[in-house]
Amino acid sequence: MSDVLRTPDDRFVGLPGYPFEPHYLDVRAEGMDPVRMHYLDEGPADGPVALLLHGQPTWSYLYRTVVPVLVAAGIRVIAPDNIGYGRSDKPAVATDYTFARHIEWTRSLVTGLDLRDITLVAQDWGGPIGFSVLGAEPDRFARVVAANTILHTADPALADRLTWAVHGVGDSRVVLEEGLVDYLLYTQRAPLLRPSDFIGAATATPPAPEVLAAYDAPYPSVEHTAGLRQMIALLPLTRNDVGARIGRRTMRALEEFDRPFVTAYSDGDPATRGWETVFQERVPGARGRRHVTIEGAGHFLQEDAGAELGRIVADVIATT
């Protein structure tokens, strides 16, 4: 197995708005030795569980203003850092990261902590990963709040449904949003990746410099960013991609999910716009439920409206 890097603890001292104690669990995925996953565990141990999943290029710091709202409502909050992110271990070789392994690592956390009655809160890649864990462990999940997320399928039926196009055409062609392709190519070619560059560009209100620096804290060297870079390379752009096959399998599982599924999307995220309607149509638990629009927020709606998202999640848990 390749080397596994671990960000020094002193990189996380004094981060603004992030007073939480770290927790760790060794998690497993096929073909890899166990690696250490970091997670937040806040609120009453016997409370209903909210599992907050982040995407790229963030970590649990993204949820720092959501957590206190949920804890005040009596909810136990579990917020992990994906492997390769935050305080979690970081395999140094990019190809050690696969979509399937990200799913397995998160599933290993859920089963290792024996989480039940889970409310999944998923944003960005937290959706494809979390929905796939739900598909594998459906009895553990009570409800879902989907927030600015998608499901990679490249399904031709998505034509003209999404603001950012990613769908097959005919037997062998694909339509892709130019901005998505530009993003993918940039992340693979840039000599240095800094999460702060993307977060500052995809929020309605640019975060303070010390907040942006906190997003960069887990990555003291280029070697620490292998997972950060590789997750973008894993974006399924065609129907033939293994990630698209996983996405279609997961969509079939969601089409059987009849528990509450609430879509809460911001009004400033073209990258995910349209998916709220797709989920409302295809997930039984979403049909007939009011879609929540969070105004004045970008892709990283937790930065722009974290407390509001927390109140939405708390209300979903209290009323469904």
Coordinates of C-alpha atoms in Angstrom, one line a residue:
M1 CA 0.0 0.0 0.0
S2 CA 1.2 3.5 -0.7
D3 CA 2.1 6.0 2.0
V4 CA -0.7 7.6 4.0
L5 CA -0.2 11.2 5.2
R6 CA -1.7 12.7 8.3
T7 CA -2.0 16.5 8.7
P8 CA -0.3 17.7 11.8
D9 CA -2.7 18.6 14.6
D10 CA -1.2 22.1 15.0
R11 CA -2.7 23.0 11.6
F12 CA -6.1 22.9 13.2
V13 CA -5.5 25.0 16.3
G14 CA -7.5 28.2 16.5
L15 CA -9.5 27.9 13.4
P16 CA -12.3 30.5 13.5
G17 CA -15.7 29.2 14.5
Y18 CA -14.5 25.6 14.8
P19 CA -14.2 24.7 18.6
F20 CA -15.2 21.0 18.2
E21 CA -13.2 18.1 19.6
P22 CA -11.9 15.6 17.0
H23 CA -13.1 12.0 16.9
Y24 CA -11.5 9.2 14.8
L25 CA -12.4 5.8 13.5
D26 CA -10.5 3.3 11.4
V27 CA -12.5 2.7 8.2
R28 CA -12.1 0.1 5.5
A29 CA -12.4 -0.2 1.8
E30 CA -11.6 -3.0 -0.6
G31 CA -7.9 -3.2 -1.6
M32 CA -6.7 -0.8 1.1
D33 CA -5.4 -1.1 4.6
P34 CA -7.6 0.6 7.2
V35 CA -7.3 4.4 7.3
R36 CA -8.3 6.9 10.0
M37 CA -11.4 9.0 9.4
H38 CA -12.0 12.1 11.4
Y39 CA -15.6 13.1 12.4
L40 CA -17.4 15.5 14.6
D41 CA -19.7 14.0 17.2
E42 CA -21.7 16.8 18.9
G43 CA -25.0 16.9 20.8
P44 CA -26.8 14.3 22.9
A45 CA -25.6 10.7 22.4
D46 CA -29.2 9.5 22.5
G47 CA -30.6 12.2 20.1
P48 CA -31.7 11.6 16.6
V49 CA -28.7 11.5 14.3
A50 CA -27.9 14.0 11.5
L51 CA -25.1 12.8 9.3
L52 CA -23.6 15.9 7.5
L53 CA -21.6 15.0 4.4
H54 CA -19.4 17.4 2.5
G55 CA -18.0 17.3 -1.0
Q56 CA -15.0 18.8 -2.8
P57 CA -12.9 20.8 -1.9
T58 CA -14.4 21.3 1.6
W59 CA -14.3 19.4 4.9
S60 CA -16.4 19.4 8.1
Y61 CA -15.4 23.0 8.7
L62 CA -18.0 23.8 6.1
Y63 CA -20.8 22.8 8.7
R64 CA -19.4 24.8 11.6
T65 CA -22.5 27.1 11.7
V66 CA -24.9 24.3 11.0
V67 CA -23.8 22.2 13.9
P68 CA -24.7 24.5 16.8
V69 CA -28.3 25.0 15.5
L70 CA -28.8 21.2 15.4
V71 CA -27.3 20.6 18.8
A72 CA -29.6 23.2 20.3
A73 CA -32.5 21.3 18.9
G74 CA -31.4 18.1 20.7
I75 CA -29.9 16.4 17.6
R76 CA -26.7 14.4 17.6
V77 CA -24.5 15.6 14.8
I78 CA -22.0 13.3 13.0
A79 CA -19.9 15.2 10.4
P80 CA -17.0 13.3 8.9
D81 CA -14.2 14.4 6.7
N82 CA -13.9 12.3 3.6
I83 CA -10.6 10.4 3.4
G84 CA -8.1 12.7 1.8
Y85 CA -9.8 15.8 3.4
G86 CA -9.7 17.7 6.7
R87 CA -8.3 15.8 9.6
S88 CA -8.8 12.4 7.9
D89 CA -5.9 10.3 6.6
K90 CA -4.6 11.2 3.1
P91 CA -3.3 8.4 0.9
A92 CA -0.4 9.9 -1.1
V93 CA -1.2 8.2 -4.4
A94 CA -4.1 9.7 -6.3
T95 CA -5.3 6.4 -7.8
D96 CA -5.9 5.0 -4.3
Y97 CA -9.0 7.2 -4.3
T98 CA -12.0 5.8 -6.1
F99 CA -15.7 6.6 -6.0
A100 CA -16.4 3.1 -4.7
R101 CA -13.8 3.5 -1.9
H102 CA -15.3 6.8 -0.8
I103 CA -18.6 5.1 -0.5
E104 CA -17.1 2.2 1.4
W105 CA -15.2 4.4 3.8
T106 CA -18.3 6.4 4.6
R107 CA -20.4 3.2 5.0
S108 CA -17.7 1.8 7.3
L109 CA -18.1 4.9 9.5
V110 CA -21.9 4.5 9.6
T111 CA -21.7 0.8 10.5
G112 CA -18.7 1.2 12.7
L113 CA -20.6 3.8 14.8
D114 CA -23.8 1.8 14.4
L115 CA -25.7 4.9 13.4
R116 CA -29.5 4.5 13.0
D117 CA -32.5 6.7 12.5
I118 CA -30.2 8.8 10.4
T119 CA -31.1 12.1 8.7
L120 CA -28.7 12.4 5.8
V121 CA -27.7 16.0 5.0
A122 CA -25.8 15.9 1.7
Q123 CA -24.2 18.6 -0.3
D124 CA -22.0 18.4 -3.4
W125 CA -20.2 15.0 -3.5
G126 CA -21.9 14.2 -0.2
G127 CA -25.0 13.3 -2.2
P128 CA -23.5 10.7 -4.6
I129 CA -21.5 9.2 -1.7
G130 CA -24.3 9.4 0.9
F131 CA -27.1 8.3 -1.3
S132 CA -25.0 5.3 -2.2
V133 CA -24.4 4.4 1.4
L134 CA -28.2 4.8 1.9
G135 CA -28.7 2.4 -1.0
A136 CA -26.5 -0.2 0.8
E137 CA -27.9 0.4 4.3
P138 CA -31.5 1.6 3.7
D139 CA -32.8 0.5 7.1
R140 CA -30.4 2.9 8.9
F141 CA -31.8 6.0 7.2
A142 CA -35.0 7.8 8.3
R143 CA -35.0 10.8 6.1
V144 CA -32.8 12.9 3.7
V145 CA -32.2 16.6 3.2
A146 CA -30.5 17.1 -0.2
A147 CA -28.8 20.5 -0.4
N148 CA -27.1 21.6 -3.7
T149 CA -26.2 18.1 -4.7
I150 CA -26.6 15.8 -7.7
L151 CA -26.3 12.1 -8.7
H152 CA -23.9 11.2 -11.5
T153 CA -25.7 9.1 -14.1
A154 CA -25.1 10.8 -17.5
D155 CA -28.7 9.6 -18.2
P156 CA -30.0 10.8 -21.7
A157 CA -33.3 11.6 -19.9
L158 CA -31.5 14.5 -18.2
A159 CA -31.4 16.4 -21.5
D160 CA -32.8 20.0 -21.0
R161 CA -33.5 19.2 -17.3
L162 CA -30.3 20.7 -15.8
T163 CA -28.7 24.1 -16.0
W164 CA -25.3 22.4 -16.3
A165 CA -25.6 19.7 -18.9
V166 CA -24.2 16.2 -18.4
H167 CA -26.1 13.6 -20.4
G168 CA -25.7 11.1 -23.1
V169 CA -27.1 11.6 -26.6
G170 CA -28.0 8.7 -28.9
D171 CA -25.7 5.7 -28.6
S172 CA -22.3 7.2 -28.3
R173 CA -22.3 11.0 -27.7
V174 CA -22.4 13.2 -24.7
V175 CA -23.4 16.8 -23.9
L176 CA -21.3 18.6 -21.3
E177 CA -21.4 22.0 -19.8
E178 CA -18.3 23.9 -20.9
G179 CA -17.7 25.3 -17.4
L180 CA -17.6 21.8 -16.0
V181 CA -15.0 20.6 -18.5
D182 CA -13.0 23.7 -17.8
Y183 CA -13.1 23.1 -14.1
L184 CA -12.1 19.4 -14.5
L185 CA -9.2 20.3 -16.7
Y186 CA -8.0 23.1 -14.5
T187 CA -7.9 20.9 -11.4
Q188 CA -5.8 18.3 -13.2
R189 CA -3.3 20.7 -14.7
A190 CA -2.8 23.3 -12.0
P191 CA 0.5 22.8 -10.1
L192 CA -1.2 23.8 -6.8
L193 CA -4.8 23.3 -5.6
R194 CA -6.1 25.5 -2.9
P195 CA -9.7 24.9 -1.6
S196 CA -10.0 28.6 -0.8
D197 CA -9.9 29.6 -4.4
F198 CA -13.0 27.6 -5.2
I199 CA -14.9 28.4 -2.1
G200 CA -14.3 32.1 -2.6
A201 CA -15.6 31.8 -6.1
A202 CA -18.7 29.8 -5.3
T203 CA -20.2 31.7 -2.4
A204 CA -22.6 34.7 -2.6
T205 CA -20.6 36.6 0.0
P206 CA -16.8 36.0 0.0
P207 CA -15.7 34.5 3.3
A208 CA -13.2 36.4 5.5
P209 CA -9.5 35.7 4.7
E210 CA -9.1 33.7 8.0
V211 CA -12.0 31.5 7.0
L212 CA -10.6 30.8 3.6
A213 CA -7.3 30.0 5.3
A214 CA -9.0 27.5 7.5
Y215 CA -10.2 25.6 4.4
D216 CA -6.6 25.4 3.3
A217 CA -5.3 24.3 6.7
P218 CA -5.4 20.5 6.1
Y219 CA -3.0 20.7 3.1
P220 CA 0.5 21.8 4.2
S221 CA 2.1 20.4 1.0
V222 CA 1.2 19.4 -2.5
E223 CA 1.5 15.7 -1.4
H224 CA -1.4 16.2 0.9
T225 CA -3.7 17.2 -1.9
A226 CA -3.8 13.9 -3.9
G227 CA -7.4 13.1 -2.8
L228 CA -8.5 16.7 -3.3
R229 CA -7.3 16.6 -7.0
Q230 CA -8.4 13.0 -7.7
M231 CA -12.1 13.5 -6.7
I232 CA -12.5 15.8 -9.6
A233 CA -10.9 13.3 -11.9
L234 CA -13.6 10.8 -10.7
L235 CA -16.4 13.0 -12.0
P236 CA -18.4 10.7 -14.4
L237 CA -18.9 12.5 -17.7
T238 CA -20.2 9.6 -19.8
R239 CA -22.6 6.7 -19.4
N240 CA -19.7 4.3 -19.6
D241 CA -17.9 5.7 -16.5
V242 CA -17.8 3.4 -13.5
G243 CA -19.1 6.3 -11.4
A244 CA -22.2 6.7 -13.7
R245 CA -22.9 3.0 -13.3
I246 CA -22.8 3.5 -9.5
G247 CA -25.0 6.5 -9.9
R248 CA -27.6 4.6 -11.9
R249 CA -27.6 1.8 -9.3
T250 CA -28.0 4.4 -6.5
M251 CA -30.9 6.1 -8.4
R252 CA -32.7 2.8 -8.5
A253 CA -32.3 2.5 -4.7
L254 CA -33.6 6.1 -4.3
E255 CA -36.6 5.2 -6.4
E256 CA -37.5 2.7 -3.7
F257 CA -37.0 5.2 -0.8
D258 CA -40.4 6.3 0.5
R259 CA -39.2 8.1 3.7
P260 CA -39.1 11.9 3.8
F261 CA -36.7 13.3 1.2
V262 CA -36.5 17.1 1.3
T263 CA -34.7 19.2 -1.4
A264 CA -33.2 22.4 -0.1
Y265 CA -31.3 24.2 -2.8
S266 CA -29.9 27.7 -2.9
D267 CA -30.9 30.2 -5.6
G268 CA -27.3 30.8 -6.7
D269 CA -26.0 27.4 -7.8
P270 CA -26.3 26.7 -11.5
A271 CA -24.0 23.7 -11.1
T272 CA -26.8 21.7 -9.3
R273 CA -29.9 23.5 -10.6
G274 CA -32.5 21.2 -12.0
W275 CA -31.6 18.2 -9.7
E276 CA -34.2 19.3 -7.1
T277 CA -36.9 18.6 -9.7
V278 CA -35.4 15.3 -10.8
F279 CA -35.3 14.1 -7.2
Q280 CA -38.9 15.3 -6.6
E281 CA -40.1 13.3 -9.6
R282 CA -38.1 10.1 -9.1
V283 CA -37.8 9.6 -5.3
P284 CA -41.1 8.5 -3.7
G285 CA -40.3 10.2 -0.4
A286 CA -39.8 13.6 -2.2
R287 CA -43.1 13.6 -4.1
G288 CA -45.5 16.2 -2.9
R289 CA -43.1 17.7 -0.4
R290 CA -42.4 21.5 -0.5
H291 CA -39.1 22.3 -2.1
V292 CA -37.1 24.8 0.0
T293 CA -35.2 27.6 -1.8
I294 CA -32.5 29.3 0.3
E295 CA -32.1 32.8 -1.0
G296 CA -28.9 34.7 -1.4
A297 CA -26.6 31.7 -1.2
G298 CA -24.1 30.1 -3.7
H299 CA -23.0 26.5 -4.2
F300 CA -21.5 26.4 -0.7
L301 CA -24.8 27.3 1.0
Q302 CA -23.4 26.4 4.4
E303 CA -21.1 29.3 4.2
D304 CA -23.8 31.8 3.1
A305 CA -26.7 30.4 5.1
G306 CA -25.5 27.8 7.5
A307 CA -27.8 28.7 10.4
E308 CA -30.8 28.7 8.0
L309 CA -29.8 25.3 6.7
G310 CA -29.6 24.1 10.3
R311 CA -33.1 25.3 11.1
I312 CA -34.4 23.6 7.9
V313 CA -32.8 20.3 8.9
A314 CA -34.0 20.6 12.5
D315 CA -37.6 21.3 11.3
V316 CA -37.5 18.3 9.0
I317 CA -36.4 16.0 11.9
A318 CA -39.0 17.5 14.2
T319 CA -42.0 17.3 11.8
T320 CA -41.4 14.1 9.8

